[in-house]
PDB file of C-alpha atoms in Angstrom:
ATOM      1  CA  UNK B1062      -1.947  18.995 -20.613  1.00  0.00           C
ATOM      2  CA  UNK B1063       1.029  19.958 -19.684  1.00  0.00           C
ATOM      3  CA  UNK B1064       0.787  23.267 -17.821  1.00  0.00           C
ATOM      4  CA  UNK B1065      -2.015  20.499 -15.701  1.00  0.00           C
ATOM      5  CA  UNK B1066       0.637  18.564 -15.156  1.00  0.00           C
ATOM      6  CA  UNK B1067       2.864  21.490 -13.637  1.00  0.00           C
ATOM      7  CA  UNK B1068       0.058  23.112 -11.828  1.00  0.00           C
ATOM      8  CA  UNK B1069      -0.503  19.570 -10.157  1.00  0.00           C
ATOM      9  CA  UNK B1070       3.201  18.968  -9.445  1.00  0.00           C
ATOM     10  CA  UNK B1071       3.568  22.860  -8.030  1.00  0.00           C
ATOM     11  CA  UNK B1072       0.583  21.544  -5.662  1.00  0.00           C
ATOM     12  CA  UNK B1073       1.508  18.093  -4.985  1.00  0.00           C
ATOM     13  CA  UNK B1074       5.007  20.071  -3.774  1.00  0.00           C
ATOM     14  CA  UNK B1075       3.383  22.564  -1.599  1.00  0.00           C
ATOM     15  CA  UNK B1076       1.280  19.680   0.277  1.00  0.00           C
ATOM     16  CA  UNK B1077       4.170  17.818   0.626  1.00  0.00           C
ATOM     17  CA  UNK B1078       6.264  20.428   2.349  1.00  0.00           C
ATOM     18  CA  UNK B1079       2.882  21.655   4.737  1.00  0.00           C
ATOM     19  CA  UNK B1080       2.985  18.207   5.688  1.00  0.00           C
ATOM     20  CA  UNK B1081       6.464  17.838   6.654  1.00  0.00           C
ATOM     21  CA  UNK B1082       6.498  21.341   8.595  1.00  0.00           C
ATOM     22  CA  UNK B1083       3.013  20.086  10.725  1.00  0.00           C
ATOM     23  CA  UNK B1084       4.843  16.703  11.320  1.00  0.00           C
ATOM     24  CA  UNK B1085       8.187  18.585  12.469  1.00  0.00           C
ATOM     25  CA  UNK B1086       5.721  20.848  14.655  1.00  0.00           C
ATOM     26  CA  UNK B1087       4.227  17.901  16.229  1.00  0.00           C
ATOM     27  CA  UNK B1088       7.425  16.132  17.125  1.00  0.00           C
ATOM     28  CA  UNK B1089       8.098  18.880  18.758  1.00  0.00           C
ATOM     29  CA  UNK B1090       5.327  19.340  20.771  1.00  0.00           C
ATOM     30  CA  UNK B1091       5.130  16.197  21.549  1.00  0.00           C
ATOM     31  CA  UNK B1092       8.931  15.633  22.420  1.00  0.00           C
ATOM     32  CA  UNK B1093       7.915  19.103  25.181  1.00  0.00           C
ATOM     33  CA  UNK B1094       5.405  17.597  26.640  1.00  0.00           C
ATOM     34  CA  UNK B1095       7.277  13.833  27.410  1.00  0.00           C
ATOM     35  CA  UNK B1096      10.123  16.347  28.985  1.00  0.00           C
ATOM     36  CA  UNK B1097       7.783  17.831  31.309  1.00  0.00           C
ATOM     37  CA  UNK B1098       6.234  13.911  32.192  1.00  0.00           C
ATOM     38  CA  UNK B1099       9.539  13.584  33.382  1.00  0.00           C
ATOM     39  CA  UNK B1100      10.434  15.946  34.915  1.00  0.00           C
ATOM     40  CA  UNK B1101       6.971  15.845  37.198  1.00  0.00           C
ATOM     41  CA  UNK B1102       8.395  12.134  37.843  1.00  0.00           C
ATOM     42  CA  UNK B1103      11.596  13.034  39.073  1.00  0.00           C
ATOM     43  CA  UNK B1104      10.272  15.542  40.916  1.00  0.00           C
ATOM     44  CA  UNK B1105       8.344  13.103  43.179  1.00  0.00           C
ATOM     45  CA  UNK B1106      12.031  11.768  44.336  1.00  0.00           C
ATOM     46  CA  UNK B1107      11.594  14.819  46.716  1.00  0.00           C
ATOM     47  CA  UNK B1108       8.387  14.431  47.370  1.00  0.00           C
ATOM     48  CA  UNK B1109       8.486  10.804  48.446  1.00  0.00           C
ATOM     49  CA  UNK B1110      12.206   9.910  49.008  1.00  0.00           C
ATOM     50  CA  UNK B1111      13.008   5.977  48.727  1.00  0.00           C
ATOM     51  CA  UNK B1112      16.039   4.972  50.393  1.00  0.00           C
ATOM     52  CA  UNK B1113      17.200   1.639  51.919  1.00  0.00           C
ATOM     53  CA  UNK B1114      18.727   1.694  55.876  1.00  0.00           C
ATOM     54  CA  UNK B1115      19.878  -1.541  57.053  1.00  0.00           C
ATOM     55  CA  UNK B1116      19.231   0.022  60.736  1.00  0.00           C
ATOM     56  CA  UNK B1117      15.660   0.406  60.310  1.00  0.00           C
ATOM     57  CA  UNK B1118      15.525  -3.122  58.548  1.00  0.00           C
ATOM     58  CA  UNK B1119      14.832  -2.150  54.910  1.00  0.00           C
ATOM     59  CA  UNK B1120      13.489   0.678  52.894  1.00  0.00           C
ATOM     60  CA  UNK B1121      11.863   4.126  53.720  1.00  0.00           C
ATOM     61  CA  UNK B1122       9.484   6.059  51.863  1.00  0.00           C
ATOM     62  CA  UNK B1123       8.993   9.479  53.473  1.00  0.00           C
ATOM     63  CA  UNK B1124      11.368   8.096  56.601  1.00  0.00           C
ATOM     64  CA  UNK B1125       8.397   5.714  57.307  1.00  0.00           C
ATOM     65  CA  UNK B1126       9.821   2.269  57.150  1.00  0.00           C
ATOM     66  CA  UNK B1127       8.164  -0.035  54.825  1.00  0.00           C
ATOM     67  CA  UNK B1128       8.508  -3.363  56.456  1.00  0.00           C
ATOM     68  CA  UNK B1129       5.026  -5.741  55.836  1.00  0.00           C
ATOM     69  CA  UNK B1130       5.573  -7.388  58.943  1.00  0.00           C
ATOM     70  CA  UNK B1131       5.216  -5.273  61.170  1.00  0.00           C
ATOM     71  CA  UNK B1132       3.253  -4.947  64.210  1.00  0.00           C
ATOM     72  CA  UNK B1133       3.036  -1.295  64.026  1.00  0.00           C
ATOM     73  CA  UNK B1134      -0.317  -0.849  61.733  1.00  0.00           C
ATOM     74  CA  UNK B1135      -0.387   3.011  61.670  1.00  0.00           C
ATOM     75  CA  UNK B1136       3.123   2.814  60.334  1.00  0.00           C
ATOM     76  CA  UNK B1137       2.656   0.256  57.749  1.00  0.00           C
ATOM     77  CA  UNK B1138      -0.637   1.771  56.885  1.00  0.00           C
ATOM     78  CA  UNK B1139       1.435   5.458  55.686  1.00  0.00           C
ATOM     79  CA  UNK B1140       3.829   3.624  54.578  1.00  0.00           C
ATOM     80  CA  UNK B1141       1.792   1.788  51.891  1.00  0.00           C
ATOM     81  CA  UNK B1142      -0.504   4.908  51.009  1.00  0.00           C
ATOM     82  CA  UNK B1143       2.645   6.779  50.585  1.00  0.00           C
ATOM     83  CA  UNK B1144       3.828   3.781  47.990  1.00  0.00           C
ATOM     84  CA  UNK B1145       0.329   3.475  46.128  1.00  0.00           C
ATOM     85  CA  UNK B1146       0.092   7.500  45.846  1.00  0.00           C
ATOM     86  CA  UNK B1147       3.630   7.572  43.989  1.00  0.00           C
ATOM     87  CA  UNK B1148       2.718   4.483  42.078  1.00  0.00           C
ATOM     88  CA  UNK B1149      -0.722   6.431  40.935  1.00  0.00           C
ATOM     89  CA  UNK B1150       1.079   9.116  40.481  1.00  0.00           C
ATOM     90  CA  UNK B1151       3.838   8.122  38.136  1.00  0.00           C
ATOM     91  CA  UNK B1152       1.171   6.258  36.279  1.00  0.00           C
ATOM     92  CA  UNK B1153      -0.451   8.904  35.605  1.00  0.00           C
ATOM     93  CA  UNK B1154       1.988  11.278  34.600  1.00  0.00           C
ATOM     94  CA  UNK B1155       3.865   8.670  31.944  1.00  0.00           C
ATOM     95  CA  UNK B1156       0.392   7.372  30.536  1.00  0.00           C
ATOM     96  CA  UNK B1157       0.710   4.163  31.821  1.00  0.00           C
ATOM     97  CA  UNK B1158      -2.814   2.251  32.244  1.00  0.00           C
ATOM     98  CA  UNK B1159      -2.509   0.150  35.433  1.00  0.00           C
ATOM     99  CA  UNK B1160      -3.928  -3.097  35.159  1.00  0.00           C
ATOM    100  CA  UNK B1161      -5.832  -3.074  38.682  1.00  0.00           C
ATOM    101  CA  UNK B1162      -6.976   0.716  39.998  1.00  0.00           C
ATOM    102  CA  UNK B1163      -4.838   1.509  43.250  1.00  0.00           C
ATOM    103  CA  UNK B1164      -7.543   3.372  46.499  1.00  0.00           C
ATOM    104  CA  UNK B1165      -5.034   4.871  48.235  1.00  0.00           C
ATOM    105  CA  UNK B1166      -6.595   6.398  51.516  1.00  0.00           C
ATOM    106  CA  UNK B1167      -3.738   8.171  52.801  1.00  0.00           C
ATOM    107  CA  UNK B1168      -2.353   6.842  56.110  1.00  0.00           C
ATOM    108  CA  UNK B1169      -5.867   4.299  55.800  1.00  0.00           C
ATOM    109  CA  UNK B1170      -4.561   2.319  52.705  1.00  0.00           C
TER     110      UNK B1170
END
């Protein structure tokens, strides 16, 4: 009865430390992989710069202005297929479910 009851002990040890190596293992994966989500986000601040210019009225997204009213549909047109790529992007890279699915045709969204 006893040497069961050390056997089972010795056991209930050993599962107890495989357990808490595996869980250490996964935080660490997991802690690699939300690194590299962010880095691929901040990455996109080259790939589609945002900046605001009060000379061109507002904001830019890949020097395209991004101004809904204007005239200029071509412009507006990249302008918002520029924003909904970087949107679907960054969803996608962080996880994040969007509640309505973004077509983005390019210069045609």
């Amino acid at each position: 009865s006893v040497s069961i009851n050390s056997d089972l002990k010795s056991e209930v040890e050993i599962l107890k430390f495989s357990l808490e190596k595996e869980a250490k293992e996964k935080w660490k994966k997991e802690r690699k992989v939300q690194r590299r989500r962010y880095e691929l986000v901040a990455s996109l601040r080259n790939i589609y710069p945002i900046r605001f210019e009060d000379d061109a009225g507002g904001y830019l997204i890949r020097n395209v202005p991004l101004d809904l009213e204007s005239k200029d549909e071509e412009t507006l047109s990249a302008a918002l297929g520029y924003t909904a790529h970087l949107t679907a992007l960054i969803a996608k890279y962080l996880k994040v479910s969007l509640r309505y699915h973004i077509h983005y045709g390019a210069s045609r969204s």
